[in-house]
N, C-alpha and C. Protein backbone atom coordinates (compact mmCIF):
# COMPACT_ATOMS: atom_id res chain seq x y z
N MET A 1 13.96 -13.52 -7.01
CA MET A 1 13.41 -12.25 -6.51
C MET A 1 14.56 -11.26 -6.33
N LYS A 2 14.37 -10.05 -6.80
CA LYS A 2 15.37 -9.01 -6.65
C LYS A 2 15.49 -8.57 -5.19
N PRO A 3 16.67 -8.12 -4.77
CA PRO A 3 16.80 -7.57 -3.39
C PRO A 3 15.96 -6.31 -3.23
N VAL A 4 15.53 -6.06 -2.01
CA VAL A 4 14.65 -4.93 -1.72
C VAL A 4 15.25 -3.61 -2.16
N HIS A 5 16.56 -3.41 -1.93
CA HIS A 5 17.18 -2.13 -2.30
C HIS A 5 17.12 -1.93 -3.82
N GLU A 6 17.29 -2.97 -4.57
CA GLU A 6 17.22 -2.87 -6.04
C GLU A 6 15.81 -2.51 -6.48
N LEU A 7 14.81 -3.13 -5.88
CA LEU A 7 13.41 -2.83 -6.22
C LEU A 7 13.05 -1.39 -5.85
N LEU A 8 13.47 -0.95 -4.66
CA LEU A 8 13.19 0.43 -4.23
C LEU A 8 13.90 1.45 -5.12
N ASP A 9 15.15 1.15 -5.51
CA ASP A 9 15.87 2.04 -6.40
C ASP A 9 15.21 2.15 -7.76
N GLU A 10 14.76 0.98 -8.28
CA GLU A 10 14.09 0.97 -9.58
C GLU A 10 12.77 1.76 -9.51
N TYR A 11 12.04 1.60 -8.43
CA TYR A 11 10.80 2.33 -8.24
C TYR A 11 11.09 3.83 -8.13
N ASN A 12 12.12 4.16 -7.39
CA ASN A 12 12.52 5.56 -7.17
C ASN A 12 12.87 6.28 -8.47
N ASP A 13 13.39 5.53 -9.47
CA ASP A 13 13.79 6.14 -10.75
C ASP A 13 12.64 6.89 -11.42
N SER A 14 11.42 6.40 -11.26
CA SER A 14 10.28 7.08 -11.91
C SER A 14 9.51 7.95 -10.95
N HIS A 15 10.17 8.32 -9.83
CA HIS A 15 9.52 9.16 -8.82
C HIS A 15 10.50 10.22 -8.31
N GLN A 16 10.98 11.05 -9.21
CA GLN A 16 11.97 12.08 -8.88
C GLN A 16 11.33 13.47 -8.75
N ASN A 17 10.27 13.70 -9.46
CA ASN A 17 9.61 15.01 -9.47
C ASN A 17 8.91 15.27 -8.15
N ARG A 18 9.06 16.48 -7.62
CA ARG A 18 8.49 16.82 -6.31
C ARG A 18 6.98 16.66 -6.26
N GLN A 19 6.29 17.14 -7.33
CA GLN A 19 4.83 17.03 -7.35
C GLN A 19 4.38 15.59 -7.41
N ASN A 20 5.09 14.77 -8.19
CA ASN A 20 4.77 13.36 -8.30
C ASN A 20 4.96 12.67 -6.94
N LYS A 21 6.03 13.03 -6.24
CA LYS A 21 6.25 12.43 -4.90
C LYS A 21 5.13 12.81 -3.95
N ILE A 22 4.75 14.10 -3.96
CA ILE A 22 3.66 14.55 -3.08
C ILE A 22 2.39 13.79 -3.39
N LEU A 23 2.06 13.68 -4.67
CA LEU A 23 0.86 12.95 -5.07
C LEU A 23 0.92 11.49 -4.62
N HIS A 24 2.11 10.89 -4.70
CA HIS A 24 2.25 9.49 -4.24
C HIS A 24 2.06 9.39 -2.73
N TRP A 25 2.59 10.34 -1.99
CA TRP A 25 2.43 10.32 -0.54
C TRP A 25 0.95 10.44 -0.16
N LEU A 26 0.20 11.18 -0.95
CA LEU A 26 -1.25 11.31 -0.69
C LEU A 26 -2.03 10.12 -1.20
N CYS A 27 -1.70 9.70 -2.42
CA CYS A 27 -2.56 8.73 -3.11
C CYS A 27 -2.29 7.27 -2.80
N VAL A 28 -1.03 6.89 -2.60
CA VAL A 28 -0.72 5.46 -2.35
C VAL A 28 -1.47 4.96 -1.10
N PRO A 29 -1.38 5.67 0.04
CA PRO A 29 -2.13 5.16 1.19
C PRO A 29 -3.64 5.11 0.95
N VAL A 30 -4.17 6.06 0.20
CA VAL A 30 -5.62 6.08 -0.09
C VAL A 30 -5.98 4.88 -1.01
N ILE A 31 -5.12 4.56 -1.94
CA ILE A 31 -5.36 3.41 -2.81
C ILE A 31 -5.36 2.12 -1.99
N VAL A 32 -4.38 2.00 -1.12
CA VAL A 32 -4.32 0.80 -0.27
C VAL A 32 -5.57 0.71 0.60
N PHE A 33 -5.91 1.83 1.27
CA PHE A 33 -7.09 1.86 2.13
C PHE A 33 -8.37 1.51 1.36
N SER A 34 -8.55 2.14 0.19
CA SER A 34 -9.80 1.92 -0.56
C SER A 34 -9.87 0.52 -1.13
N LEU A 35 -8.75 -0.03 -1.57
CA LEU A 35 -8.73 -1.40 -2.06
C LEU A 35 -9.10 -2.37 -0.93
N LEU A 36 -8.47 -2.15 0.23
CA LEU A 36 -8.80 -3.02 1.37
C LEU A 36 -10.26 -2.83 1.78
N GLY A 37 -10.75 -1.61 1.67
CA GLY A 37 -12.14 -1.33 2.00
C GLY A 37 -13.10 -2.10 1.08
N MET A 38 -12.81 -2.09 -0.20
CA MET A 38 -13.66 -2.84 -1.15
C MET A 38 -13.59 -4.36 -0.84
N LEU A 39 -12.37 -4.82 -0.55
CA LEU A 39 -12.21 -6.25 -0.25
C LEU A 39 -12.83 -6.61 1.12
N TRP A 40 -12.88 -5.63 2.02
CA TRP A 40 -13.50 -5.84 3.33
C TRP A 40 -14.96 -6.26 3.18
N LEU A 41 -15.59 -5.73 2.12
CA LEU A 41 -16.99 -6.00 1.88
C LEU A 41 -17.25 -7.39 1.31
N VAL A 42 -16.18 -8.13 1.03
CA VAL A 42 -16.29 -9.51 0.53
C VAL A 42 -16.05 -10.46 1.70
N PRO A 43 -17.10 -10.86 2.41
CA PRO A 43 -16.92 -11.73 3.54
C PRO A 43 -16.63 -13.17 3.11
N LEU A 44 -15.92 -13.86 3.97
CA LEU A 44 -15.69 -15.28 3.79
C LEU A 44 -16.36 -15.95 4.98
N PRO A 45 -17.65 -16.29 4.82
CA PRO A 45 -18.50 -16.64 5.98
C PRO A 45 -18.05 -17.83 6.81
N GLU A 46 -17.31 -18.75 6.24
CA GLU A 46 -16.91 -19.94 6.97
C GLU A 46 -15.63 -19.72 7.80
N LEU A 47 -14.99 -18.58 7.61
CA LEU A 47 -13.71 -18.35 8.29
C LEU A 47 -13.87 -17.31 9.40
N HIS A 48 -13.49 -17.71 10.62
CA HIS A 48 -13.50 -16.82 11.76
C HIS A 48 -12.21 -17.00 12.53
N PHE A 49 -11.74 -15.95 13.12
CA PHE A 49 -10.56 -16.02 13.97
C PHE A 49 -10.93 -15.31 15.26
N TYR A 50 -11.25 -16.08 16.30
CA TYR A 50 -11.77 -15.56 17.56
C TYR A 50 -12.98 -14.68 17.26
N PHE A 51 -12.94 -13.42 17.60
CA PHE A 51 -14.08 -12.53 17.39
C PHE A 51 -14.03 -11.85 16.02
N LEU A 52 -12.96 -12.01 15.27
CA LEU A 52 -12.82 -11.35 13.98
C LEU A 52 -13.31 -12.24 12.86
N GLN A 53 -14.11 -11.67 11.99
CA GLN A 53 -14.48 -12.39 10.78
C GLN A 53 -13.40 -12.17 9.73
N VAL A 54 -12.97 -13.23 9.12
CA VAL A 54 -11.97 -13.12 8.06
C VAL A 54 -12.69 -12.71 6.77
N ASN A 55 -12.09 -11.79 6.06
CA ASN A 55 -12.66 -11.34 4.77
C ASN A 55 -11.55 -11.29 3.75
N ALA A 56 -11.92 -10.90 2.54
CA ALA A 56 -10.92 -10.88 1.46
C ALA A 56 -9.78 -9.87 1.75
N ALA A 57 -10.07 -8.79 2.47
CA ALA A 57 -9.05 -7.82 2.83
C ALA A 57 -7.98 -8.46 3.74
N SER A 58 -8.41 -9.23 4.75
CA SER A 58 -7.46 -9.84 5.64
C SER A 58 -6.61 -10.88 4.91
N LEU A 59 -7.20 -11.58 3.96
CA LEU A 59 -6.40 -12.56 3.18
C LEU A 59 -5.35 -11.84 2.33
N LEU A 60 -5.72 -10.72 1.71
CA LEU A 60 -4.76 -9.95 0.91
C LEU A 60 -3.63 -9.45 1.80
N LEU A 61 -3.97 -8.94 3.00
CA LEU A 61 -2.94 -8.46 3.91
C LEU A 61 -1.96 -9.56 4.29
N ILE A 62 -2.48 -10.75 4.51
CA ILE A 62 -1.57 -11.88 4.85
C ILE A 62 -0.61 -12.16 3.71
N VAL A 63 -1.13 -12.21 2.49
CA VAL A 63 -0.28 -12.46 1.31
C VAL A 63 0.77 -11.37 1.19
N CYS A 64 0.36 -10.11 1.34
CA CYS A 64 1.30 -9.00 1.25
C CYS A 64 2.37 -9.06 2.33
N MET A 65 1.98 -9.42 3.55
CA MET A 65 2.93 -9.49 4.64
C MET A 65 3.97 -10.60 4.38
N VAL A 66 3.55 -11.70 3.81
CA VAL A 66 4.52 -12.74 3.46
C VAL A 66 5.50 -12.23 2.42
N TYR A 67 5.02 -11.54 1.40
CA TYR A 67 5.86 -10.96 0.38
C TYR A 67 6.85 -9.97 1.01
N TYR A 68 6.35 -9.08 1.87
CA TYR A 68 7.25 -8.11 2.50
C TYR A 68 8.26 -8.79 3.42
N LEU A 69 7.84 -9.83 4.11
CA LEU A 69 8.81 -10.55 4.95
C LEU A 69 9.91 -11.18 4.12
N LEU A 70 9.58 -11.70 2.97
CA LEU A 70 10.55 -12.29 2.08
C LEU A 70 11.54 -11.24 1.56
N LEU A 71 11.07 -10.01 1.38
CA LEU A 71 11.92 -8.94 0.89
C LEU A 71 12.81 -8.34 1.98
N CYS A 72 12.21 -8.02 3.14
CA CYS A 72 12.96 -7.34 4.20
C CYS A 72 12.11 -7.35 5.48
N TRP A 73 12.56 -8.12 6.44
CA TRP A 73 11.72 -8.23 7.65
C TRP A 73 11.59 -6.93 8.41
N ARG A 74 12.58 -6.08 8.33
CA ARG A 74 12.50 -4.81 9.06
C ARG A 74 11.44 -3.87 8.46
N LEU A 75 11.41 -3.77 7.14
CA LEU A 75 10.38 -2.98 6.50
C LEU A 75 9.00 -3.65 6.67
N ALA A 76 8.99 -4.98 6.73
CA ALA A 76 7.73 -5.71 6.91
C ALA A 76 7.08 -5.33 8.25
N ILE A 77 7.88 -5.07 9.26
CA ILE A 77 7.33 -4.66 10.56
C ILE A 77 6.58 -3.34 10.41
N GLY A 78 7.16 -2.39 9.73
CA GLY A 78 6.48 -1.10 9.49
C GLY A 78 5.22 -1.28 8.67
N MET A 79 5.28 -2.15 7.67
CA MET A 79 4.09 -2.42 6.85
C MET A 79 3.02 -3.11 7.66
N LEU A 80 3.43 -3.96 8.57
CA LEU A 80 2.45 -4.65 9.42
C LEU A 80 1.74 -3.62 10.32
N LEU A 81 2.49 -2.72 10.90
CA LEU A 81 1.88 -1.69 11.75
C LEU A 81 0.92 -0.81 10.96
N PHE A 82 1.33 -0.41 9.75
CA PHE A 82 0.46 0.38 8.88
C PHE A 82 -0.81 -0.42 8.53
N SER A 83 -0.62 -1.68 8.20
CA SER A 83 -1.76 -2.54 7.83
C SER A 83 -2.72 -2.71 8.99
N LEU A 84 -2.18 -2.88 10.18
CA LEU A 84 -3.04 -3.03 11.37
C LEU A 84 -3.84 -1.76 11.60
N LEU A 85 -3.23 -0.62 11.41
CA LEU A 85 -3.94 0.66 11.53
C LEU A 85 -5.08 0.73 10.55
N LEU A 86 -4.81 0.38 9.30
CA LEU A 86 -5.87 0.37 8.29
C LEU A 86 -6.96 -0.63 8.63
N TYR A 87 -6.56 -1.80 9.10
CA TYR A 87 -7.52 -2.85 9.47
C TYR A 87 -8.44 -2.37 10.59
N LEU A 88 -7.86 -1.72 11.59
CA LEU A 88 -8.67 -1.20 12.69
C LEU A 88 -9.63 -0.09 12.21
N LEU A 89 -9.15 0.78 11.33
CA LEU A 89 -10.00 1.82 10.78
C LEU A 89 -11.15 1.21 9.98
N LEU A 90 -10.85 0.20 9.16
CA LEU A 90 -11.91 -0.45 8.38
C LEU A 90 -12.90 -1.16 9.30
N ALA A 91 -12.41 -1.77 10.36
CA ALA A 91 -13.31 -2.45 11.32
C ALA A 91 -14.23 -1.43 11.98
N TRP A 92 -13.65 -0.29 12.38
CA TRP A 92 -14.45 0.78 13.01
C TRP A 92 -15.49 1.31 12.05
N LEU A 93 -15.09 1.58 10.77
CA LEU A 93 -16.06 2.06 9.79
C LEU A 93 -17.16 1.05 9.57
N ASP A 94 -16.80 -0.22 9.56
CA ASP A 94 -17.79 -1.28 9.37
C ASP A 94 -18.75 -1.33 10.56
N MET A 95 -18.23 -1.25 11.76
CA MET A 95 -19.06 -1.32 12.97
C MET A 95 -19.99 -0.12 13.07
N THR A 96 -19.55 1.05 12.65
CA THR A 96 -20.37 2.24 12.74
C THR A 96 -21.29 2.44 11.55
N GLY A 97 -21.17 1.56 10.56
CA GLY A 97 -22.02 1.65 9.37
C GLY A 97 -21.63 2.78 8.42
N LYS A 98 -20.40 3.26 8.54
CA LYS A 98 -19.97 4.38 7.71
C LYS A 98 -19.21 3.93 6.46
N SER A 99 -19.06 2.64 6.31
CA SER A 99 -18.34 2.14 5.14
C SER A 99 -19.34 1.79 4.06
N GLY A 100 -18.83 1.67 2.85
CA GLY A 100 -19.68 1.31 1.75
C GLY A 100 -18.91 1.28 0.46
N LEU A 101 -19.37 0.51 -0.49
CA LEU A 101 -18.69 0.36 -1.75
C LEU A 101 -18.51 1.71 -2.45
N ALA A 102 -19.50 2.56 -2.42
CA ALA A 102 -19.42 3.87 -3.11
C ALA A 102 -18.25 4.69 -2.55
N LEU A 103 -18.13 4.74 -1.25
CA LEU A 103 -17.01 5.48 -0.62
C LEU A 103 -15.66 4.95 -1.10
N TYR A 104 -15.47 3.63 -1.01
CA TYR A 104 -14.19 3.05 -1.38
C TYR A 104 -13.91 3.18 -2.85
N LEU A 105 -14.91 3.05 -3.65
CA LEU A 105 -14.75 3.16 -5.11
C LEU A 105 -14.35 4.58 -5.53
N VAL A 106 -15.02 5.56 -4.94
CA VAL A 106 -14.67 6.97 -5.25
C VAL A 106 -13.24 7.27 -4.83
N LEU A 107 -12.88 6.88 -3.62
CA LEU A 107 -11.51 7.09 -3.15
C LEU A 107 -10.50 6.41 -4.07
N PHE A 108 -10.78 5.19 -4.46
CA PHE A 108 -9.89 4.40 -5.32
C PHE A 108 -9.67 5.11 -6.64
N VAL A 109 -10.76 5.54 -7.30
CA VAL A 109 -10.67 6.19 -8.61
C VAL A 109 -9.95 7.52 -8.51
N VAL A 110 -10.30 8.33 -7.52
CA VAL A 110 -9.66 9.66 -7.38
C VAL A 110 -8.18 9.48 -7.08
N ALA A 111 -7.80 8.54 -6.21
CA ALA A 111 -6.39 8.35 -5.88
C ALA A 111 -5.60 7.85 -7.08
N TRP A 112 -6.18 6.95 -7.87
CA TRP A 112 -5.48 6.50 -9.07
C TRP A 112 -5.34 7.65 -10.06
N ALA A 113 -6.34 8.49 -10.19
CA ALA A 113 -6.24 9.67 -11.06
C ALA A 113 -5.06 10.53 -10.61
N GLY A 114 -4.94 10.71 -9.29
CA GLY A 114 -3.82 11.47 -8.77
C GLY A 114 -2.46 10.86 -9.12
N GLN A 115 -2.41 9.53 -9.05
CA GLN A 115 -1.16 8.83 -9.41
C GLN A 115 -0.79 9.10 -10.88
N PHE A 116 -1.78 8.97 -11.74
CA PHE A 116 -1.50 9.16 -13.15
C PHE A 116 -1.17 10.62 -13.47
N ILE A 117 -1.80 11.54 -12.77
CA ILE A 117 -1.44 12.96 -12.94
C ILE A 117 0.02 13.17 -12.55
N GLY A 118 0.43 12.57 -11.43
CA GLY A 118 1.81 12.66 -11.00
C GLY A 118 2.78 12.13 -12.04
N HIS A 119 2.44 11.01 -12.63
CA HIS A 119 3.35 10.43 -13.66
C HIS A 119 3.29 11.24 -14.96
N TYR A 120 2.19 11.89 -15.24
CA TYR A 120 2.11 12.79 -16.39
C TYR A 120 3.05 13.98 -16.15
N ILE A 121 3.02 14.53 -14.96
CA ILE A 121 3.92 15.64 -14.60
C ILE A 121 5.36 15.19 -14.69
N GLU A 122 5.64 14.01 -14.17
CA GLU A 122 6.99 13.42 -14.16
C GLU A 122 7.49 13.06 -15.55
N LYS A 123 6.52 12.77 -16.42
CA LYS A 123 6.83 12.35 -17.80
C LYS A 123 7.51 10.97 -17.80
N LYS A 124 7.09 10.12 -16.84
CA LYS A 124 7.57 8.75 -16.80
C LYS A 124 6.40 7.84 -16.51
N ARG A 125 6.43 6.69 -17.12
CA ARG A 125 5.36 5.70 -16.90
C ARG A 125 5.43 5.13 -15.49
N PRO A 126 4.26 4.75 -14.94
CA PRO A 126 4.26 4.09 -13.64
C PRO A 126 5.05 2.76 -13.69
N SER A 127 5.77 2.49 -12.63
CA SER A 127 6.64 1.29 -12.58
C SER A 127 5.85 -0.01 -12.75
N PHE A 128 4.62 -0.05 -12.25
CA PHE A 128 3.87 -1.28 -12.30
C PHE A 128 3.49 -1.68 -13.72
N LEU A 129 3.59 -0.75 -14.68
CA LEU A 129 3.33 -1.11 -16.09
C LEU A 129 4.43 -1.97 -16.65
N ARG A 130 5.64 -1.91 -16.06
CA ARG A 130 6.74 -2.79 -16.43
C ARG A 130 6.72 -4.11 -15.68
N ASP A 131 6.33 -4.00 -14.40
CA ASP A 131 6.38 -5.19 -13.53
C ASP A 131 5.28 -5.02 -12.47
N ILE A 132 4.35 -5.95 -12.45
CA ILE A 132 3.17 -5.85 -11.59
C ILE A 132 3.54 -5.80 -10.11
N GLN A 133 4.68 -6.38 -9.72
CA GLN A 133 5.04 -6.40 -8.30
C GLN A 133 5.26 -4.99 -7.74
N PHE A 134 5.44 -4.02 -8.65
CA PHE A 134 5.63 -2.63 -8.17
C PHE A 134 4.35 -2.04 -7.56
N LEU A 135 3.22 -2.70 -7.76
CA LEU A 135 2.03 -2.30 -7.04
C LEU A 135 2.21 -2.50 -5.53
N LEU A 136 3.01 -3.49 -5.16
CA LEU A 136 3.31 -3.74 -3.74
C LEU A 136 4.55 -2.97 -3.28
N ILE A 137 5.37 -2.57 -4.21
CA ILE A 137 6.60 -1.81 -3.85
C ILE A 137 6.29 -0.38 -3.53
N GLY A 138 5.25 0.19 -4.14
CA GLY A 138 4.89 1.61 -3.88
C GLY A 138 4.71 1.89 -2.40
N PRO A 139 3.85 1.13 -1.70
CA PRO A 139 3.72 1.36 -0.24
C PRO A 139 5.02 1.13 0.50
N LEU A 140 5.79 0.15 0.05
CA LEU A 140 7.09 -0.16 0.71
C LEU A 140 8.07 0.97 0.49
N TRP A 141 8.01 1.62 -0.67
CA TRP A 141 8.87 2.77 -0.98
C TRP A 141 8.58 3.91 0.01
N LEU A 142 7.30 4.15 0.27
CA LEU A 142 6.96 5.18 1.26
C LEU A 142 7.45 4.79 2.64
N MET A 143 7.28 3.52 3.01
CA MET A 143 7.72 3.04 4.32
C MET A 143 9.25 3.20 4.44
N SER A 144 9.95 2.91 3.35
CA SER A 144 11.44 3.03 3.41
C SER A 144 11.84 4.49 3.61
N ALA A 145 11.07 5.43 3.07
CA ALA A 145 11.35 6.84 3.26
C ALA A 145 11.14 7.23 4.71
N ILE A 146 10.09 6.69 5.30
CA ILE A 146 9.84 6.93 6.76
C ILE A 146 10.99 6.37 7.59
N TYR A 147 11.44 5.17 7.26
CA TYR A 147 12.56 4.56 7.99
C TYR A 147 13.80 5.43 7.87
N ARG A 148 14.10 5.92 6.65
CA ARG A 148 15.28 6.76 6.48
C ARG A 148 15.16 8.05 7.30
N ARG A 149 13.96 8.63 7.28
CA ARG A 149 13.73 9.87 8.05
C ARG A 149 13.95 9.64 9.54
N LEU A 150 13.55 8.47 10.02
CA LEU A 150 13.69 8.12 11.44
C LEU A 150 15.03 7.46 11.78
N ASN A 151 15.87 7.38 10.80
CA ASN A 151 17.20 6.75 10.97
C ASN A 151 17.12 5.31 11.38
N ILE A 152 16.14 4.58 10.82
CA ILE A 152 15.98 3.14 11.11
C ILE A 152 16.56 2.40 9.90
N SER A 153 17.54 1.54 10.17
CA SER A 153 18.14 0.82 9.06
C SER A 153 17.26 -0.35 8.62
N TYR A 154 17.41 -0.68 7.41
CA TYR A 154 16.70 -1.83 6.84
C TYR A 154 17.56 -2.48 5.85
């Protein structure tokens, strides 16, 4: 496994254009949210953790957190906080009946369209087309930018 700084630098190479960066700041969190939302709708009925029902979204988050921990525990803390925020939002939407496949699917498609528009403007292919793990590096790239802005070392 490559070191986190090498992965972030490689991801950063295809994200230099200002418009592409803005689109990524808008679209990457929406993609993560909508993907988790769609997976939230896939219950795993035999699995419960206290009052929480385990679903496909929670399993994906666990796998992602392990990956992030292996890369960089400090960035993993930020990703865990972000993931918990999304998890709570999804739980609230589920409890209030405001969630649904149509909502998550529309958000997912629109956000991916924004990503590809950004790469069209940048004139560089998305990193994940070279290496699938960059689908997980995109959110980490944004978190690393937040850490740098807050002067938090990683």
